[in-house]
mmCIF file of C-alpha atoms in Angstrom:
data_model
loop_
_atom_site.group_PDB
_atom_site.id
_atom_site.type_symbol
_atom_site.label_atom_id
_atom_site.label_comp_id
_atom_site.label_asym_id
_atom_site.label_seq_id
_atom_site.Cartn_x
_atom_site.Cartn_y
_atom_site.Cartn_z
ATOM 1 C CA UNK G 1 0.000 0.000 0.000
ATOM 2 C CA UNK G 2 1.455 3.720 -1.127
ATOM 3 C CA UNK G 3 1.584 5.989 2.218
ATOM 4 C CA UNK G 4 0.232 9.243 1.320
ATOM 5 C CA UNK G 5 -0.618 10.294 4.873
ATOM 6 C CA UNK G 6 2.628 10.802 6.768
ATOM 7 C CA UNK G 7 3.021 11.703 10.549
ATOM 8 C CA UNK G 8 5.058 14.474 11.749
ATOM 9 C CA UNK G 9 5.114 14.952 15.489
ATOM 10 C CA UNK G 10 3.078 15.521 18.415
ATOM 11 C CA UNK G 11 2.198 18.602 20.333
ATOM 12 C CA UNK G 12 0.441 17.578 23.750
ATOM 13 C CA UNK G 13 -2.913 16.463 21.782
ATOM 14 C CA UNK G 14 -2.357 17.884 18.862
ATOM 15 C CA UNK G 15 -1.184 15.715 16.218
ATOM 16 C CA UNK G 16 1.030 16.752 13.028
ATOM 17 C CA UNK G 17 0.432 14.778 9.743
ATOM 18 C CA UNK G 18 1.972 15.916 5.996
ATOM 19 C CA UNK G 19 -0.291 15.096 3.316
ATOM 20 C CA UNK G 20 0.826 15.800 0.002
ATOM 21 C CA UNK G 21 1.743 19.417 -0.040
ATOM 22 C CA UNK G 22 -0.466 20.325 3.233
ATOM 23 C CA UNK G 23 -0.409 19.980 6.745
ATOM 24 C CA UNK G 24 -2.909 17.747 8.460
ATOM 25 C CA UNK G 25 -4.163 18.143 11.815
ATOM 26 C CA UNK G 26 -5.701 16.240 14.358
ATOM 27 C CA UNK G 27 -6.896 17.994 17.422
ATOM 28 C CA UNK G 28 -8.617 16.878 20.460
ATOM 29 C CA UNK G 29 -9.795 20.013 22.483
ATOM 30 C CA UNK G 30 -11.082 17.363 24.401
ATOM 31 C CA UNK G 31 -12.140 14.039 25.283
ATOM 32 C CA UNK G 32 -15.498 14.134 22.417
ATOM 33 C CA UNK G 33 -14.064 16.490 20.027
ATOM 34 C CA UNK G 34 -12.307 15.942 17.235
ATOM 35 C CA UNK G 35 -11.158 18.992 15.171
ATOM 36 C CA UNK G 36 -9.692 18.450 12.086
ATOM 37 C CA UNK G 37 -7.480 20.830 9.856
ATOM 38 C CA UNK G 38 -5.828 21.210 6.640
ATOM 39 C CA UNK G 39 -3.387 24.028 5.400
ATOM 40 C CA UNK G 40 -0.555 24.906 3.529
ATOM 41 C CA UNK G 41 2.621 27.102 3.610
ATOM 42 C CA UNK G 42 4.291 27.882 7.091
ATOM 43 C CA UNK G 43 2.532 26.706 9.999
ATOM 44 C CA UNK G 44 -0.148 29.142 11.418
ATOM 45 C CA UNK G 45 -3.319 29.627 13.792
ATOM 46 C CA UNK G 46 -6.899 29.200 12.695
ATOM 47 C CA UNK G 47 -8.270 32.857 12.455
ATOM 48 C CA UNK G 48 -11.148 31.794 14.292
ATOM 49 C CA UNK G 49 -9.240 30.492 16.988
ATOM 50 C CA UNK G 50 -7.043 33.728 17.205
ATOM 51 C CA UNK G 51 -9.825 36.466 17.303
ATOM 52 C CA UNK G 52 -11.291 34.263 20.009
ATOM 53 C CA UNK G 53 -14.660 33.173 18.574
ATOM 54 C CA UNK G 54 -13.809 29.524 19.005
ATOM 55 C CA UNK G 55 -12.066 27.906 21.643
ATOM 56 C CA UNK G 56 -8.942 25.577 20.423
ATOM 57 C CA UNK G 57 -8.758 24.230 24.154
ATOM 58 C CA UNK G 58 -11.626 22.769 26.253
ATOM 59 C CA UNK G 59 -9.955 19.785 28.586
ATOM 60 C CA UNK G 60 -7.012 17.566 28.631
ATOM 61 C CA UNK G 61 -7.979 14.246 26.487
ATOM 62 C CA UNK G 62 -4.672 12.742 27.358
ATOM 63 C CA UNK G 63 -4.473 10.799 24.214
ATOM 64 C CA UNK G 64 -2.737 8.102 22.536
ATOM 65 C CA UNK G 65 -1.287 7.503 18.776
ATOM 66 C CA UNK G 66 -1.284 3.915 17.514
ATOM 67 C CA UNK G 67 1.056 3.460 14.285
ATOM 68 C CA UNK G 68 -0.619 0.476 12.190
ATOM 69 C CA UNK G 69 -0.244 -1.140 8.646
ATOM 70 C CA UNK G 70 -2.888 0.971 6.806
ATOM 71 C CA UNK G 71 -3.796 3.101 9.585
ATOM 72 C CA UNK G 72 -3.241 5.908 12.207
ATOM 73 C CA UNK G 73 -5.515 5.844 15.350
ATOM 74 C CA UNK G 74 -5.759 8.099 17.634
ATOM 75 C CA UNK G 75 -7.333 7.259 21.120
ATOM 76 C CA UNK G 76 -8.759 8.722 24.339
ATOM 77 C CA UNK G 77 -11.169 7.899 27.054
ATOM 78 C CA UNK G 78 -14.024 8.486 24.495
ATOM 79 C CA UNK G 79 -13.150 8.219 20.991
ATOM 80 C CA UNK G 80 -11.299 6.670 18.205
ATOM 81 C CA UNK G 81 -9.825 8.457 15.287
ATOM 82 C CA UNK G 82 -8.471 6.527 12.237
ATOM 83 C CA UNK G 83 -6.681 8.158 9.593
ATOM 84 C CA UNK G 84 -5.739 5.893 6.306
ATOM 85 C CA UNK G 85 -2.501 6.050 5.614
ATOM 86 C CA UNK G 86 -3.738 6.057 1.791
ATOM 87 C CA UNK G 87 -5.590 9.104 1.522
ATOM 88 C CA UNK G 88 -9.281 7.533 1.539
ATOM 89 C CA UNK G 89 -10.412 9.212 4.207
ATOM 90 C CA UNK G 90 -10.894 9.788 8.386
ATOM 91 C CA UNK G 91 -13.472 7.165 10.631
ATOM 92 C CA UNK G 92 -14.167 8.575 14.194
ATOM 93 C CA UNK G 93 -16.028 5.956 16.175
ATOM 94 C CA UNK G 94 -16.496 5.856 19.950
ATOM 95 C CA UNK G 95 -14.845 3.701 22.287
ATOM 96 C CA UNK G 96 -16.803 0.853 21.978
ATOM 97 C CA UNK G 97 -16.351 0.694 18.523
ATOM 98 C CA UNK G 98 -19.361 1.941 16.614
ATOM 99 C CA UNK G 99 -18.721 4.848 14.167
ATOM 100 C CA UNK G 100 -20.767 8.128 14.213
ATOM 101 C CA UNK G 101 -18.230 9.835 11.178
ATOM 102 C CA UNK G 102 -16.804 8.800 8.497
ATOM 103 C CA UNK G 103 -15.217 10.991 5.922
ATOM 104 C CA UNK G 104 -14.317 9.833 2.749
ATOM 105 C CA UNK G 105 -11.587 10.725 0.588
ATOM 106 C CA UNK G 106 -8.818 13.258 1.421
ATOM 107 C CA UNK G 107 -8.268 14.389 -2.773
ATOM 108 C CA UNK G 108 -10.879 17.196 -2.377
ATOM 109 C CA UNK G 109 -8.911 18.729 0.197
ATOM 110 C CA UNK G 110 -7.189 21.648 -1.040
ATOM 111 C CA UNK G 111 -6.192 24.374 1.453
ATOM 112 C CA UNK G 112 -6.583 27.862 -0.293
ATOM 113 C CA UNK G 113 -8.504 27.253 -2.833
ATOM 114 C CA UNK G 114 -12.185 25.334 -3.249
ATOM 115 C CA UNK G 115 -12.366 22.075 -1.689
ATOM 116 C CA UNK G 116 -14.881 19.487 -1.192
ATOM 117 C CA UNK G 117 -15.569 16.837 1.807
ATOM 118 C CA UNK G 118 -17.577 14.183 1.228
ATOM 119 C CA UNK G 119 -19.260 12.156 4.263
ATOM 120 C CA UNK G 120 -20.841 8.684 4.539
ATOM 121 C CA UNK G 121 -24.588 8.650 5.828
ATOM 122 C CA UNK G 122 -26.749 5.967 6.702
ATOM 123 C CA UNK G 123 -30.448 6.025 5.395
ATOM 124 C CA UNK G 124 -32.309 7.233 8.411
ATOM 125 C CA UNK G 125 -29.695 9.435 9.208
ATOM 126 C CA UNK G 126 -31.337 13.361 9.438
ATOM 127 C CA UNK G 127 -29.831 16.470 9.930
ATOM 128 C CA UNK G 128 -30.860 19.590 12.286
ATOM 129 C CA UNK G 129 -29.336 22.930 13.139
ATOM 130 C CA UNK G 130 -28.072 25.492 10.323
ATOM 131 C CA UNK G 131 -28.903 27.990 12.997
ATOM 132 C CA UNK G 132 -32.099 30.545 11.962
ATOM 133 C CA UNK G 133 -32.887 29.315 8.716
ATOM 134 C CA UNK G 134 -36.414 28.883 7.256
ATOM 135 C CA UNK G 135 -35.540 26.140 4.413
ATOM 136 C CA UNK G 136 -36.296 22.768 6.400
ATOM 137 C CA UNK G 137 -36.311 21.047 9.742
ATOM 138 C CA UNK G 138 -34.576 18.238 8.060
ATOM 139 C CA UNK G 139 -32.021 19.296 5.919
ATOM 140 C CA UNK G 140 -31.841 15.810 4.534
ATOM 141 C CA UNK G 141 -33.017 15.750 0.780
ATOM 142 C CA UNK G 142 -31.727 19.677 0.543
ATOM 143 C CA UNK G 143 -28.788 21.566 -0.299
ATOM 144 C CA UNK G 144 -28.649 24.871 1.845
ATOM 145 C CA UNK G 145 -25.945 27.373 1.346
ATOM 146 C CA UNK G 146 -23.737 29.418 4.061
ATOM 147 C CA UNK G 147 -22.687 33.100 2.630
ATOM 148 C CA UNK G 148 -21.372 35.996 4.536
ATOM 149 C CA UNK G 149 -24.319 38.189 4.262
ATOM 150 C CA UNK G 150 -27.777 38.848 5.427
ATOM 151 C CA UNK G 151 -29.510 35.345 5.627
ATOM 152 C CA UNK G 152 -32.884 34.234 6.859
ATOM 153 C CA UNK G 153 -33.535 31.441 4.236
ATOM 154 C CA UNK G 154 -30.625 28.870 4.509
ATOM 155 C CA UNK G 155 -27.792 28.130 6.685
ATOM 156 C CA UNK G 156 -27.013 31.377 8.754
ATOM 157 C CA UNK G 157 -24.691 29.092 10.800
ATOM 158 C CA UNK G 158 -21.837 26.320 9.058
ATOM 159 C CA UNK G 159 -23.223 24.055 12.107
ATOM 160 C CA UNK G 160 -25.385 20.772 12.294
ATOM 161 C CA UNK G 161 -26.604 18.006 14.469
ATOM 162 C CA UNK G 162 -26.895 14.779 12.841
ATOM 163 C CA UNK G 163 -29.282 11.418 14.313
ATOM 164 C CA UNK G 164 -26.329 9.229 14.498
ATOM 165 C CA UNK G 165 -24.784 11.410 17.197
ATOM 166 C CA UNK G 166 -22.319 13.944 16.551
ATOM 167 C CA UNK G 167 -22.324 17.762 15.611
ATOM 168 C CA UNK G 168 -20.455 19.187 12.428
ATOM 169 C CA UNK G 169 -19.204 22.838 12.903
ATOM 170 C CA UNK G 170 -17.267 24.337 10.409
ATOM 171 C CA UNK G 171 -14.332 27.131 11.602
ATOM 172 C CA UNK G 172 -14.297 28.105 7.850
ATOM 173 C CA UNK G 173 -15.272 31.616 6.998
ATOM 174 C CA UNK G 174 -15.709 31.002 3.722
ATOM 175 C CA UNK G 175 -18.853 30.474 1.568
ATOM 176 C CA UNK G 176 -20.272 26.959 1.766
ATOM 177 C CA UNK G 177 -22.744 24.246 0.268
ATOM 178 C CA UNK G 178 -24.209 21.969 2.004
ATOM 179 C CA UNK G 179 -25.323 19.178 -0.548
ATOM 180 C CA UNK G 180 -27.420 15.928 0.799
ATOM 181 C CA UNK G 181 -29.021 15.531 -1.904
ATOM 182 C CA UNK G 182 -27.006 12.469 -2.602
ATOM 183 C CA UNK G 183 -27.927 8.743 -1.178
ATOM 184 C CA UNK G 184 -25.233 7.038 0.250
ATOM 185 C CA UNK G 185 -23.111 10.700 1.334
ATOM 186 C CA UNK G 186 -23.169 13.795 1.772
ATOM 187 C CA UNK G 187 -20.718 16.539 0.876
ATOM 188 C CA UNK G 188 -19.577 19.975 2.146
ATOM 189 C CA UNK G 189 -18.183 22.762 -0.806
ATOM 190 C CA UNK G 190 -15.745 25.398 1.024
ATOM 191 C CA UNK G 191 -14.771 27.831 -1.902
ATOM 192 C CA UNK G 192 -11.337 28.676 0.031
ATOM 193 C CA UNK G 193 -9.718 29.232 3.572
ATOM 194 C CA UNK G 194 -7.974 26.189 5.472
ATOM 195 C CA UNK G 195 -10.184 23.258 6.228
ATOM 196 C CA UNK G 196 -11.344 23.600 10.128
ATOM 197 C CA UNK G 197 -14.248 21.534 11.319
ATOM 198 C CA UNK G 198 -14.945 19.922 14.837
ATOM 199 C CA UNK G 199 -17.153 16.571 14.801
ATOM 200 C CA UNK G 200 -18.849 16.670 18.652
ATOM 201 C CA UNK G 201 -19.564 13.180 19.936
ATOM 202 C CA UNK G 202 -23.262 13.159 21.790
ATOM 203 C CA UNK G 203 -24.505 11.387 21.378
ATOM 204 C CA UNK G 204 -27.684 13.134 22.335
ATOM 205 C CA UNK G 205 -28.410 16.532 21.181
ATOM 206 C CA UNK G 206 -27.871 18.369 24.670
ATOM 207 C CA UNK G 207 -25.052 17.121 24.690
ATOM 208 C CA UNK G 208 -23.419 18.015 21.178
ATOM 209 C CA UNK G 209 -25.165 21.524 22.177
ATOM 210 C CA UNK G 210 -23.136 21.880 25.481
ATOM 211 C CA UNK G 211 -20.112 20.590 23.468
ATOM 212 C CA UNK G 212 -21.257 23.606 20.935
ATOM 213 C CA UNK G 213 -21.545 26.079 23.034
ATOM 214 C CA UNK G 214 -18.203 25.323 25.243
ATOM 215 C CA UNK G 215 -15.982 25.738 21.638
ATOM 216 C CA UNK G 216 -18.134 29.510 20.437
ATOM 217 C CA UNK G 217 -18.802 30.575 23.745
ATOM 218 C CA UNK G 218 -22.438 30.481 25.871
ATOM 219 C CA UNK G 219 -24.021 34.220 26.635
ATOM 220 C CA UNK G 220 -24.815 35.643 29.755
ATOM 221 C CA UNK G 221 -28.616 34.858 31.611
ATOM 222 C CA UNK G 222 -30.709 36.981 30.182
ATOM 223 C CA UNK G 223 -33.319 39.169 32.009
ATOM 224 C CA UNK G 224 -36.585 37.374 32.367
ATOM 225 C CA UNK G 225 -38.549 39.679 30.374
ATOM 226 C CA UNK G 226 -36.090 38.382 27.371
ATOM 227 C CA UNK G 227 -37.903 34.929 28.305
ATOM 228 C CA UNK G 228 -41.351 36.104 27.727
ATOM 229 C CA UNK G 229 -44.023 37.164 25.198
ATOM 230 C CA UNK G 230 -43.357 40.620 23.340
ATOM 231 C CA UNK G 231 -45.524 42.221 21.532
ATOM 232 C CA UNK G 232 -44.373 44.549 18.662
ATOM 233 C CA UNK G 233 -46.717 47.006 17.110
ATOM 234 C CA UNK G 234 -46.807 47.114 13.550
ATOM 235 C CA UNK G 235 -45.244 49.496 11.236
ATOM 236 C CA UNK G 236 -48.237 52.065 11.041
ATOM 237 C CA UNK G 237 -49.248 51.763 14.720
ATOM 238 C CA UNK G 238 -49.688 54.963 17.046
ATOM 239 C CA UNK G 239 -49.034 56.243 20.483
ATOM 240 C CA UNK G 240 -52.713 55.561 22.030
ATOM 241 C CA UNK G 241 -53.094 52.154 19.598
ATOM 242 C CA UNK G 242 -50.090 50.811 21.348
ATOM 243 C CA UNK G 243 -51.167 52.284 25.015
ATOM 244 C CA UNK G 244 -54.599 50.433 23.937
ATOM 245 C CA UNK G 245 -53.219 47.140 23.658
ATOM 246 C CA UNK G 246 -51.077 47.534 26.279
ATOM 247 C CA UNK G 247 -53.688 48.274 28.964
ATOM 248 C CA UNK G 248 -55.777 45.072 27.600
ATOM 249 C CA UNK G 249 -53.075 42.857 28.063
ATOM 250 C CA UNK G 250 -53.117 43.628 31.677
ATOM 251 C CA UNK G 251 -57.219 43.905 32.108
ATOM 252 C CA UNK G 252 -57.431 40.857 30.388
ATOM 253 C CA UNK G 253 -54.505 38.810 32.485
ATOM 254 C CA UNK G 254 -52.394 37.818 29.395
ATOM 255 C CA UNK G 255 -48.912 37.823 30.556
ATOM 256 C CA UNK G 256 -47.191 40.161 28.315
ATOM 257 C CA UNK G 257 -43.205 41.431 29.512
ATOM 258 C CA UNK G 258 -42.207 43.448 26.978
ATOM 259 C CA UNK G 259 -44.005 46.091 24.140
ATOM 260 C CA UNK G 260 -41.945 46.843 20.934
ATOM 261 C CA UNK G 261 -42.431 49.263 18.008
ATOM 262 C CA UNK G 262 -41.554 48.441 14.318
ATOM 263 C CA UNK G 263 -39.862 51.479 12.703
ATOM 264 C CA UNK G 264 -43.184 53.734 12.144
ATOM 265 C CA UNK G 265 -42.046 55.312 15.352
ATOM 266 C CA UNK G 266 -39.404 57.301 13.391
ATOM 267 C CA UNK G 267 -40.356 60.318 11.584
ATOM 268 C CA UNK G 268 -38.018 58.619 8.436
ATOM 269 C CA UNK G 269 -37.656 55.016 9.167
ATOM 270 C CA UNK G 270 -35.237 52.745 7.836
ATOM 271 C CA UNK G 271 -32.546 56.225 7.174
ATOM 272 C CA UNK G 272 -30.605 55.993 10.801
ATOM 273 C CA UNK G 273 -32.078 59.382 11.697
ATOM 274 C CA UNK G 274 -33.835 58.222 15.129
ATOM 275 C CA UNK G 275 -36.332 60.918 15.043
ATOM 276 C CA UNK G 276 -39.379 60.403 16.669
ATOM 277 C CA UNK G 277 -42.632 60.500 14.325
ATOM 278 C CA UNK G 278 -44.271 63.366 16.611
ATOM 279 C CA UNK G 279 -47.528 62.972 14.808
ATOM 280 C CA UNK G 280 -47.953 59.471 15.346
ATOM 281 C CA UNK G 281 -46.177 59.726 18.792
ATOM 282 C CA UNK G 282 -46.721 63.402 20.178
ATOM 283 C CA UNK G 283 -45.217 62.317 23.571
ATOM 284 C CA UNK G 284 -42.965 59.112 23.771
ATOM 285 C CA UNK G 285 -41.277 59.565 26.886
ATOM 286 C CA UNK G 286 -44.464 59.927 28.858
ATOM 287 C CA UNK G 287 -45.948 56.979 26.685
ATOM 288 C CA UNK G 288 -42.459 55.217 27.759
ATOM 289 C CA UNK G 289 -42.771 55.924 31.562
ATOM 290 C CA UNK G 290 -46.799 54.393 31.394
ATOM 291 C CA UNK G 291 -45.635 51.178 29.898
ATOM 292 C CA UNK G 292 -42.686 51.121 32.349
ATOM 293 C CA UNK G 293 -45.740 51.147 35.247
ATOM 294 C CA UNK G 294 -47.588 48.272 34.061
ATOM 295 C CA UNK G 295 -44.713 46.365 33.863
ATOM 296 C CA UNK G 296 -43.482 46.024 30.630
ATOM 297 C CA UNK G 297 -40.194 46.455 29.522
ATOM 298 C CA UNK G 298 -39.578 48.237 25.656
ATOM 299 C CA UNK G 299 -38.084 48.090 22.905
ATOM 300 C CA UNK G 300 -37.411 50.264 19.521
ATOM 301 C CA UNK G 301 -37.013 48.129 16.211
ATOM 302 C CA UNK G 302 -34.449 49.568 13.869
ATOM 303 C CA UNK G 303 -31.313 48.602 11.960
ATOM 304 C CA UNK G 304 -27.552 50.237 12.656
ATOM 305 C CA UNK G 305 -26.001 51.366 15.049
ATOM 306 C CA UNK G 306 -29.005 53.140 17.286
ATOM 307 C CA UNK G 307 -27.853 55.745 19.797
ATOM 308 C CA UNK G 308 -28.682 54.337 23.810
ATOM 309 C CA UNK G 309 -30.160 57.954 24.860
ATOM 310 C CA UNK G 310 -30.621 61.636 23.312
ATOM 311 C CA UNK G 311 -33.698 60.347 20.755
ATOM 312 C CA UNK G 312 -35.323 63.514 19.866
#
């Protein structure tokens, strides 16, 4: 058999591989991750990992490297990683044995430029996540593209949860497709950037979650009102309409924590002015200060950078 794969050294449980021209990598920020990445040139960090939106460092796995015929495996407490020595690809299973990845092929990899991974699925496998994204529940049967720009109707996030028990999370800024389309695999289109992915062992979805959330970071408990219904008035909606509703929430005991307005409360919405519409709202901060009594917190709906205080 013709070694393609070739491993370089070890740094604590990072592990160094050349494969043709690039640099493989093999991280385990801990004991059910698996990051995997691909470059090319002189050694350097992941961007991501450098401005500090993803963590390269969770927990010690305190892993092991096993040098076989056809194979590299990697082991911890949890996982398995094999990487074939002849370029056809990367199986992470757990422990026990039964495998939850298994990606095939390493020729589409191609730091720099466009490359392609291609992943084996099973026929009931199904695929959740993409973050706020109105295509599908099931993104099986779909291809759903990541771009950096203003999305609502396909993958706003390069992140999913798959049935057979790990998360895929891709530390590529890059545009993607996500294609599975296909039967028997599905693939992943990066059109440049070093490869960078994590596969999160679950195998339950809380878990790959909390696994999620430990690598980007979790936000800070919110107030309750965040928690509860809002209402937001529509775009044309006035001072004593939205006072009207307000006060009928309360008579009629419907448990409403916050009140919002669309941007008819500016004089010229949607142009960053942040003038009040005095017409339609002759006297906000006494309209403010009634809403505040009952209860409800508020909120203004507009885009840009909004001034905190001083609206006129």
């Amino acid at each position: 058999m013709k070694s393609l794969v070739t491993f370089l050294n070890k740094d604590i449980d990072n592990y160094f591989f050349s494969y043709k021209n690039h640099t493989l990598i093999l991280i385990l920020p801990s004991p059910d991750i698996c990051r995997f990445r691909a470059y090319s040139g002189e050694p350097h960090d992941s961007i991501m990992v450098k401005l500090g939106y993803v963590k390269g460092k969770i927990s010690q796995s305190d892993s092991i490297l096993f040098d076989y015929e056809e194979i590299y495996e990697i082991s911890n407490s949890e996982l398995k990683i094999s990487l074939y020595k002849d370029g056809s690809g990367i199986t992470i299973s757990t422990f026990s044995g039964t495998k939850i990845f298994r990606m095939m092929d390493l020729s589409g990899i191609n730091p720099g430029h466009k490359s392609n991974i291609t992943v084996a699925k099973n026929d009931s496998e199904r695929y959740h996540g993409f973050g706020f994204q109105r295509k599908t529940l099931d993104a099986n049967g779909h291809r759903l593209t990541f771009k950096k720009e203003y999305r609502w109707g396909e993958a706003t996030v390069p992140y999913f949860l798959s049935s057979d028990g790990y998360g895929f999370f891709s530390a590529n800024t890059y545009n993607h497709t996500f294609d599975f389309t296909k039967e028997h695999d599905y693939s992943i289109d990066i059109n440049g950037g070093d490869i960078d992915f994590f596969i999160m062992y679950g195998p339950g979805f809380k878990k790959i979650i909390q696994s999620y959330t430990g690598l980007t970071g979790r936000p800070h408990m919110v107030p309750a009102y965040a928690l509860g219904l809002c209402y937001v008035g529509r775009l044309f909606e006035t001072q004593e309409g939205i006072l009207s509703i307000a006060r009928r929430f309360r008579e009629e005991g419907i448990p409403c924590d916050m009140i919002g307005l669309e941007p008819g409360w500016e004089k010229h919405y949607y142009q960053m002015k942040w003038i009040w519409n005095n017409e339609m709202f002759p006297h906000p901060e006494a309209m403010i200060n009634e809403l505040h009594d009952m209860g409800y917190a508020f909120e203004l709906w507009e885009s840009g950078d909004a001034p905190t205080s001083g609206y006129m």
